[in-house]
Amino acid sequence: MPSTTPVETPTDTDGVSLSHGLKQRHLSMIALGGVIGAGLFVGSGAGIAAAGPSIVIAYALSGLLVMLVMRMLGEMSAAYPSSGSFSSHAERAIGPWAGFTAGWAFWVLLCTAVGLEGIGAAQIVHGWLPGTPEWAWVALFMVVFCGTNLAAVKNFGEFEFWFAALKVGAISLFLVLGVLALAGVLPGTDSPGGSNLTELLPNGGEGLVIGLLASVFAYGGLETVTIAAAESQDPVRGVARAVRTAMWRIALFYVGSMAVVVALVPWDSPQVVEDGPYVAALDRLGIPGAGQLMNVVVLVALLSAMNANIYGASRIGYSLMERGQGPAWLGRVSGGVPRVAVLVSSVFGFLCVLLSYWRPDDVFAWLLNMIGAVILVVWIFIAVSQLRLRRRLERETPERLAVRMWAFPWLTWVALAGMVTVFVLMAREPDTRVQLYSTGAMTLALAAVGYAWQRTRARAGR
């Protein structure tokens, strides 16, 4: 059980001057909606096609890994609230080079994701208004969310609050309708019973592996709440609540919805991949206009991710500048907001969009491969940092342990073993091997630069 001892902690351990405009309701909804991304609504179709009904096992296994990661991150973020989150923790636990590597790798990931989400959102709107150019919609979305993040942080919180509310409402309604249909009590729908679940592993273990890899990367975005907590009115309470509710959120939204989908729709239905698993399930229930309804939900999920990733990138970038790991001018704050970091993060995201038009087959493809496994690299830094910081906290400031990792250190080692296993599985699959190697090359390059910077500062006596 977490300690009930009041935890006295600086409002921001980086010594930054960010505002604290996020309320508890903002953090609660960011934590709730952060697990519901466009990857769940659309990307899960390929996983179902490969793994069949065993996709539920894949999401459960990867969900357990994510729960452990969130618990470790929550323990450190409650003890040391910081806008740098895991980057700050890695620097404190391992050394400045580790904070540099984890922080900049994640910054590149978030900025590139902003561009990808902008492209996806523009394609949906272009489908509704075919006479309009996609690039114009991307530019509009970029301007809107860059402007939102340039203003007070409470504006970001309000956008995310309502975006998350819409996503949570949509997935909750889907689950209710699905359960009613499976129970045979939804008017006009016959329950399929277990007829779609007769083959657990239709493509054998290889299909399960592909589904597992797809599910791991669908969980991205959970880290945002620990970044945002540093700008809340009560960082420790916010992180603690978000982490403690992570288990049921993952179980309900991811594992639960996958179970409903594969029970309602045959796993090998072409519609699962072509239209997305949720559209296929809603069509099975006879919901009129299911495709357009899900397009609206996916658009909301993409816009939410854009907003959150610009925010996360700017705060990670700002924290790096504050710790001397980048140009000082990028760390300037006005009105409690790191506006230069917001602008740079947004510009990098828009540059990714331009690359998708200018050089889709080489530069843009290379960039996508480079960020393919960054989240796993970040998780490894989180696990190693927690192993080292936990013992230091127990020895020096045990009152800071408002959140505790379960069964420490054994479950931390289990999580690390799980991450290594995913790396091995990625190396076995041709589609993910290139991503693994590209991410590895970027990580090594950043680590080399970070280590050289660390040695230079040490010689200078800083």
XYZ file of C-alpha atoms in Angstrom:
462
model
C 0.000 0.000 0.000
C 1.262 3.534 -0.720
C 2.473 5.570 2.185
C -0.073 7.945 3.729
C 2.657 10.202 5.065
C 2.355 13.727 3.645
C 4.959 14.215 0.992
C 6.692 17.559 0.982
C 8.113 18.123 -2.444
C 9.059 21.146 -4.513
C 6.459 22.143 -7.048
C 8.994 21.354 -9.755
C 12.295 19.705 -9.038
C 13.913 21.222 -12.134
C 13.570 24.647 -10.554
C 11.467 25.837 -13.485
C 8.947 28.652 -13.592
C 6.104 26.879 -15.319
C 2.582 27.688 -14.174
C 0.406 25.273 -12.221
C -2.849 25.799 -14.065
C -3.947 22.181 -14.499
C -6.738 21.117 -12.168
C -7.379 17.652 -10.789
C -10.264 17.133 -13.226
C -7.877 17.893 -16.108
C -5.352 15.341 -14.894
C -8.023 12.737 -14.214
C -9.453 13.018 -17.725
C -5.993 13.196 -19.360
C -5.148 9.952 -17.565
C -8.468 8.401 -18.577
C -8.445 9.520 -22.204
C -4.705 9.145 -22.719
C -5.067 5.382 -23.137
C -7.607 5.774 -25.952
C -5.680 6.646 -29.106
C -6.220 6.370 -32.839
C -3.981 3.292 -32.805
C -6.638 1.470 -30.787
C -9.464 2.368 -33.157
C -7.627 1.740 -36.440
C -4.253 0.026 -35.948
C -5.678 -2.852 -33.943
C -7.263 -4.254 -37.122
C -3.935 -5.563 -38.438
C -3.244 -7.187 -35.075
C -6.609 -8.974 -35.117
C -6.025 -10.184 -38.689
C -2.693 -11.705 -37.624
C -3.515 -13.046 -34.160
C -7.238 -13.796 -34.420
C -9.012 -14.099 -31.039
C -5.619 -14.390 -29.329
C -5.295 -10.616 -29.831
C -7.020 -10.414 -26.434
C -4.076 -12.319 -24.918
C -1.639 -10.045 -26.765
C -3.269 -6.884 -25.411
C -3.459 -8.379 -21.923
C 0.263 -9.271 -21.918
C 1.395 -5.917 -23.271
C -1.069 -4.216 -20.940
C 0.540 -5.906 -17.938
C 3.925 -4.619 -19.091
C 2.541 -1.096 -19.468
C 0.954 -1.254 -15.995
C 4.346 -2.089 -14.499
C 6.007 0.744 -16.434
C 3.348 3.210 -15.291
C 3.723 2.072 -11.687
C 7.492 2.590 -11.824
C 7.109 5.979 -13.490
C 4.420 6.952 -11.020
C 6.653 6.118 -8.072
C 9.432 8.386 -9.369
C 7.113 11.170 -10.577
C 5.287 11.342 -7.239
C 8.628 11.558 -5.435
C 10.172 14.013 -7.913
C 7.462 15.899 -9.860
C 9.108 17.309 -12.966
C 8.122 18.480 -16.419
C 10.981 16.296 -17.669
C 9.368 13.159 -16.206
C 11.418 10.057 -17.071
C 14.202 12.162 -18.635
C 14.774 13.948 -15.323
C 14.550 10.653 -13.438
C 17.114 9.025 -15.758
C 19.515 11.924 -15.231
C 19.092 11.719 -11.470
C 19.477 7.930 -11.333
C 21.959 7.081 -14.092
C 23.644 10.281 -15.211
C 23.186 13.325 -17.463
C 23.878 11.303 -20.621
C 20.890 9.056 -19.846
C 18.558 12.011 -19.349
C 19.862 13.529 -22.579
C 19.329 10.312 -24.547
C 15.849 9.492 -23.213
C 14.658 13.095 -23.442
C 15.762 13.900 -26.983
C 14.695 10.501 -28.353
C 11.220 11.025 -26.911
C 11.106 14.601 -28.210
C 11.792 13.380 -31.757
C 9.135 10.673 -31.322
C 6.471 13.140 -30.149
C 7.190 15.742 -32.819
C 7.101 13.145 -35.582
C 3.874 11.749 -34.141
C 2.349 15.246 -34.284
C 3.000 15.283 -38.024
C 1.573 11.786 -38.518
C -1.552 12.623 -36.539
C -2.010 15.833 -38.518
C -1.838 13.868 -41.775
C -4.343 11.294 -40.506
C -6.784 13.961 -39.308
C -6.492 15.860 -42.603
C -7.256 12.702 -44.591
C -10.491 12.197 -42.654
C -11.652 15.782 -43.198
C -10.584 15.612 -46.864
C -12.854 12.573 -47.216
C -15.777 14.687 -46.026
C -14.755 17.735 -48.085
C -12.925 16.307 -51.121
C -12.444 19.677 -52.797
C -10.127 20.904 -50.029
C -6.348 20.249 -49.974
C -5.066 18.028 -47.181
C -2.057 20.250 -46.470
C -4.385 23.154 -45.659
C -6.143 21.091 -42.988
C -2.814 20.006 -41.516
C -1.725 23.654 -41.392
C -4.999 24.650 -39.708
C -4.710 21.932 -37.064
C -1.084 22.883 -36.415
C -1.971 26.552 -35.972
C -4.890 25.766 -33.649
C -2.964 23.463 -31.338
C 0.228 25.459 -31.430
C -1.884 28.475 -30.411
C -3.572 26.459 -27.682
C -0.246 25.428 -26.225
C 1.225 28.916 -26.538
C -1.535 30.219 -24.285
C -1.983 29.276 -20.632
C -1.584 25.604 -19.774
C -5.202 25.497 -18.597
C -6.222 25.856 -22.282
C -4.362 22.650 -23.078
C -6.069 21.055 -20.088
C -9.536 22.138 -21.232
C -9.025 20.851 -24.776
C -7.793 17.522 -23.466
C -10.595 17.317 -20.924
C -13.299 17.509 -23.602
C -11.397 15.434 -26.147
C -10.928 12.719 -23.530
C -14.570 12.950 -22.458
C -15.699 12.332 -26.054
C -13.322 9.371 -26.465
C -14.302 7.821 -23.144
C -17.980 8.296 -23.959
C -17.588 6.685 -27.395
C -15.647 3.632 -26.211
C -17.954 3.187 -23.205
C -21.039 3.256 -25.455
C -19.371 0.737 -27.773
C -18.669 -1.606 -24.853
C -22.238 -1.342 -23.546
C -23.743 -2.059 -26.978
C -21.318 -4.936 -27.553
C -22.033 -6.602 -24.212
C -25.779 -6.247 -24.750
C -25.456 -7.804 -28.221
C -23.373 -10.703 -26.906
C -25.929 -11.259 -24.163
C -28.655 -11.413 -26.820
C -30.676 -8.521 -25.383
C -29.902 -5.839 -27.988
C -33.043 -5.362 -30.133
C -32.663 -6.484 -33.748
C -29.391 -8.346 -33.139
C -28.749 -12.056 -32.670
C -25.938 -13.013 -30.331
C -23.090 -14.867 -32.085
C -22.319 -16.688 -28.845
C -18.852 -18.217 -29.057
C -18.988 -19.008 -32.761
C -16.248 -16.481 -33.577
C -13.932 -17.769 -30.849
C -13.467 -21.367 -31.925
C -9.907 -20.811 -33.197
C -7.805 -19.108 -30.537
C -4.565 -19.174 -32.551
C -5.590 -19.418 -36.217
C -2.109 -18.390 -37.396
C -0.210 -20.147 -34.651
C 2.351 -18.589 -32.370
C 3.705 -16.369 -35.151
C 0.350 -14.613 -35.447
C 0.301 -14.017 -31.692
C 3.783 -12.483 -31.876
C 2.676 -10.057 -34.597
C -0.384 -9.148 -32.552
C 1.748 -8.667 -29.454
C 4.107 -6.268 -31.236
C 1.156 -4.308 -32.622
C -0.419 -4.067 -29.175
C 2.742 -2.864 -27.405
C 2.989 0.259 -29.524
C -0.741 0.994 -29.257
C -0.239 2.001 -25.612
C 1.837 5.106 -26.385
C 0.616 8.300 -24.728
C 0.264 7.083 -21.161
C 3.395 9.017 -20.152
C 1.774 12.422 -20.778
C -0.035 12.470 -17.453
C 3.255 12.317 -15.491
C 4.578 15.246 -17.546
C 1.398 17.241 -17.024
C 1.303 16.521 -13.282
C 4.245 18.878 -12.701
C 1.990 21.773 -13.779
C -0.965 20.740 -11.648
C -2.044 22.194 -8.341
C -1.190 18.964 -6.497
C 1.401 16.955 -8.500
C 1.807 14.098 -6.019
C -1.929 13.466 -5.662
C -2.443 13.736 -9.415
C 0.239 11.190 -10.266
C -0.852 8.820 -7.521
C -4.468 8.793 -8.670
C -3.552 8.349 -12.341
C -1.224 5.443 -11.632
C -3.609 3.661 -9.278
C -6.387 3.687 -11.860
C -4.146 2.602 -14.775
C -4.947 -1.092 -14.306
C -8.717 -0.908 -14.744
C -8.420 1.667 -17.556
C -6.164 -0.617 -19.596
C -8.234 -3.700 -18.787
C -11.528 -2.029 -19.702
C -10.666 0.051 -22.741
C -8.060 -2.110 -24.457
C -8.505 -5.708 -23.376
C -12.268 -5.375 -22.914
C -12.930 -3.755 -26.271
C -10.718 -6.278 -28.104
C -12.677 -9.100 -26.479
C -15.979 -7.556 -27.610
C -14.712 -7.033 -31.183
C -13.415 -10.572 -31.754
C -16.546 -12.058 -30.167
C -18.832 -10.042 -32.460
C -16.914 -10.185 -35.770
C -15.073 -13.102 -37.424
C -11.361 -12.386 -37.071
C -10.723 -13.036 -40.779
C -13.419 -10.656 -42.014
C -11.838 -8.309 -44.620
C -13.776 -5.428 -43.067
C -11.706 -5.678 -39.860
C -8.629 -4.382 -41.698
C -10.285 -2.335 -44.438
C -12.709 -0.362 -42.272
C -11.282 -0.935 -38.803
C -12.436 -3.381 -36.122
C -14.847 -0.982 -34.419
C -16.619 -0.052 -37.645
C -16.891 -3.766 -38.475
C -18.398 -4.461 -35.044
C -20.871 -1.559 -35.269
C -21.923 -2.696 -38.739
C -22.499 -6.171 -37.277
C -24.825 -4.533 -34.727
C -26.701 -2.723 -37.487
C -25.749 0.744 -36.251
C -26.555 3.153 -39.151
C -23.660 5.278 -40.379
C -21.142 3.302 -38.299
C -18.247 4.246 -40.569
C -18.860 7.971 -40.297
C -19.498 7.752 -36.564
C -16.124 6.078 -36.048
C -14.450 8.588 -38.364
C -15.616 11.331 -36.019
C -14.254 9.422 -33.007
C -10.933 8.725 -34.760
C -10.671 12.398 -35.752
C -11.175 13.399 -32.126
C -8.535 10.857 -31.050
C -6.047 12.215 -33.606
C -6.649 15.848 -32.657
C -6.346 14.938 -28.987
C -3.026 13.210 -29.666
C -1.761 16.229 -31.626
C -2.596 18.545 -28.759
C -1.078 16.242 -26.136
C 2.086 15.539 -28.132
C 2.815 19.219 -28.809
C 2.389 19.781 -25.084
C 4.556 16.801 -24.123
C 7.299 17.641 -26.626
C 7.480 21.257 -25.481
C 7.726 20.277 -21.807
C 10.320 17.562 -22.374
C 12.297 19.966 -24.567
C 11.995 22.745 -22.010
C 13.166 20.491 -19.196
C 16.201 19.491 -21.261
C 17.093 23.164 -21.783
C 16.653 23.923 -18.097
C 19.117 21.155 -17.290
C 21.642 22.544 -19.764
C 21.125 19.836 -22.379
C 20.280 22.130 -25.263
C 20.407 25.777 -26.399
C 19.406 28.025 -23.492
C 17.186 30.217 -25.671
C 14.851 27.272 -26.236
C 14.077 27.233 -22.522
C 12.640 30.726 -22.246
C 9.342 31.009 -20.388
C 6.752 33.744 -20.601
C 3.381 33.699 -18.916
C 4.250 30.372 -17.317
C 4.553 28.692 -20.750
C 7.753 27.591 -22.596
C 6.601 29.320 -25.771
C 9.836 28.920 -27.749
C 9.819 25.167 -27.070
C 6.163 24.991 -28.170
C 6.988 26.778 -31.436
C 10.040 24.651 -32.187
C 8.156 21.424 -31.450
C 5.276 22.501 -33.705
C 7.609 23.534 -36.527
C 9.413 20.186 -36.359
C 6.042 18.421 -36.526
C 5.023 20.453 -39.582
C 8.408 19.710 -41.192
C 7.591 16.000 -40.839
C 4.365 16.644 -42.749
C 6.279 18.384 -45.536
C 8.740 15.484 -45.699
C 5.811 13.100 -46.172
C 4.972 15.051 -49.339
C 8.490 15.820 -50.568
C 10.396 12.613 -49.734
C 7.871 9.904 -48.782
C 10.042 6.975 -49.908
C 13.376 7.825 -48.316
C 13.671 10.648 -45.765
C 10.180 10.301 -44.301
C 10.354 6.498 -44.293
C 13.738 6.699 -42.564
C 12.290 9.055 -39.931
C 9.390 6.684 -39.243
C 11.748 3.729 -38.845
C 13.976 5.752 -36.534
C 11.173 6.353 -34.022
C 9.708 2.844 -34.349
C 11.026 1.469 -31.046
C 11.718 4.663 -29.082
C 8.973 3.942 -26.572
C 10.720 0.693 -25.607
C 14.006 2.553 -25.120
C 12.209 5.023 -22.851
C 10.631 2.188 -20.861
C 14.056 0.616 -20.280
C 15.391 3.926 -18.952
C 12.338 4.113 -16.661
C 12.935 0.621 -15.273
C 16.660 1.099 -14.696
C 16.064 4.515 -13.125
C 13.445 3.110 -10.773
C 15.746 0.289 -9.666
C 18.369 2.835 -8.647
C 16.176 5.630 -7.281
C 13.973 3.398 -5.136
C 16.875 2.291 -2.954
C 18.084 5.881 -2.687
C 14.613 7.067 -1.672
C 14.244 4.340 0.956
C 17.609 5.264 2.394
C 17.421 9.078 2.277
C 13.793 10.312 1.975
C 11.303 7.457 2.451
C 8.506 9.972 3.070
C 8.544 10.778 -0.662
C 7.321 7.289 -1.557
C 3.661 8.193 -1.974
C 3.416 5.549 -4.717
C 5.344 2.293 -4.461
C 6.237 -0.213 -7.145
C 4.641 -3.582 -6.467
C 6.907 -6.420 -5.255
C 10.076 -4.360 -5.699
C 12.566 -5.224 -7.152
C 11.198 -8.468 -8.621
C 8.464 -6.998 -10.802
C 10.847 -4.332 -12.078
C 13.142 -7.111 -13.267
C 10.161 -8.935 -14.777
C 9.273 -5.772 -16.708
C 12.846 -5.418 -17.963
C 12.803 -9.028 -19.102
C 9.546 -8.337 -20.930
C 11.093 -5.360 -22.740
C 14.093 -7.405 -23.811
C 11.719 -10.094 -25.061
C 9.885 -7.542 -27.215
C 13.226 -6.400 -28.661
C 14.073 -10.009 -29.539
C 10.671 -10.492 -31.171
C 11.158 -7.304 -33.176
C 14.502 -8.595 -34.417
C 12.790 -11.787 -35.649
C 10.134 -10.001 -37.714
C 11.209 -8.460 -41.059
C 8.676 -5.629 -40.746
C 9.962 -4.490 -37.356
C 13.648 -5.397 -37.660
C 14.461 -2.230 -39.621
C 12.682 -0.122 -36.984
C 14.667 -1.790 -34.224
C 18.002 -1.183 -35.914
C 17.139 2.414 -36.882
C 15.998 3.271 -33.369
C 19.110 1.586 -31.975
C 21.351 3.686 -34.204
C 19.626 6.919 -33.126
C 19.812 5.923 -29.459
C 23.530 5.134 -29.658
C 24.205 8.424 -31.457
C 22.307 10.394 -28.808
C 24.036 8.483 -25.998
C 27.457 9.282 -27.522
C 26.599 12.979 -27.794
C 25.160 12.992 -24.291
C 28.205 11.282 -22.825
C 30.572 13.701 -24.600
C 28.517 16.606 -23.289
C 28.621 15.120 -19.769
C 32.417 14.757 -19.897
C 32.807 18.311 -21.200
C 30.714 19.737 -18.368
C 32.619 17.619 -15.820
C 35.946 18.986 -17.066
C 34.545 22.497 -16.908
C 33.566 21.872 -13.282
C 29.836 22.406 -13.762
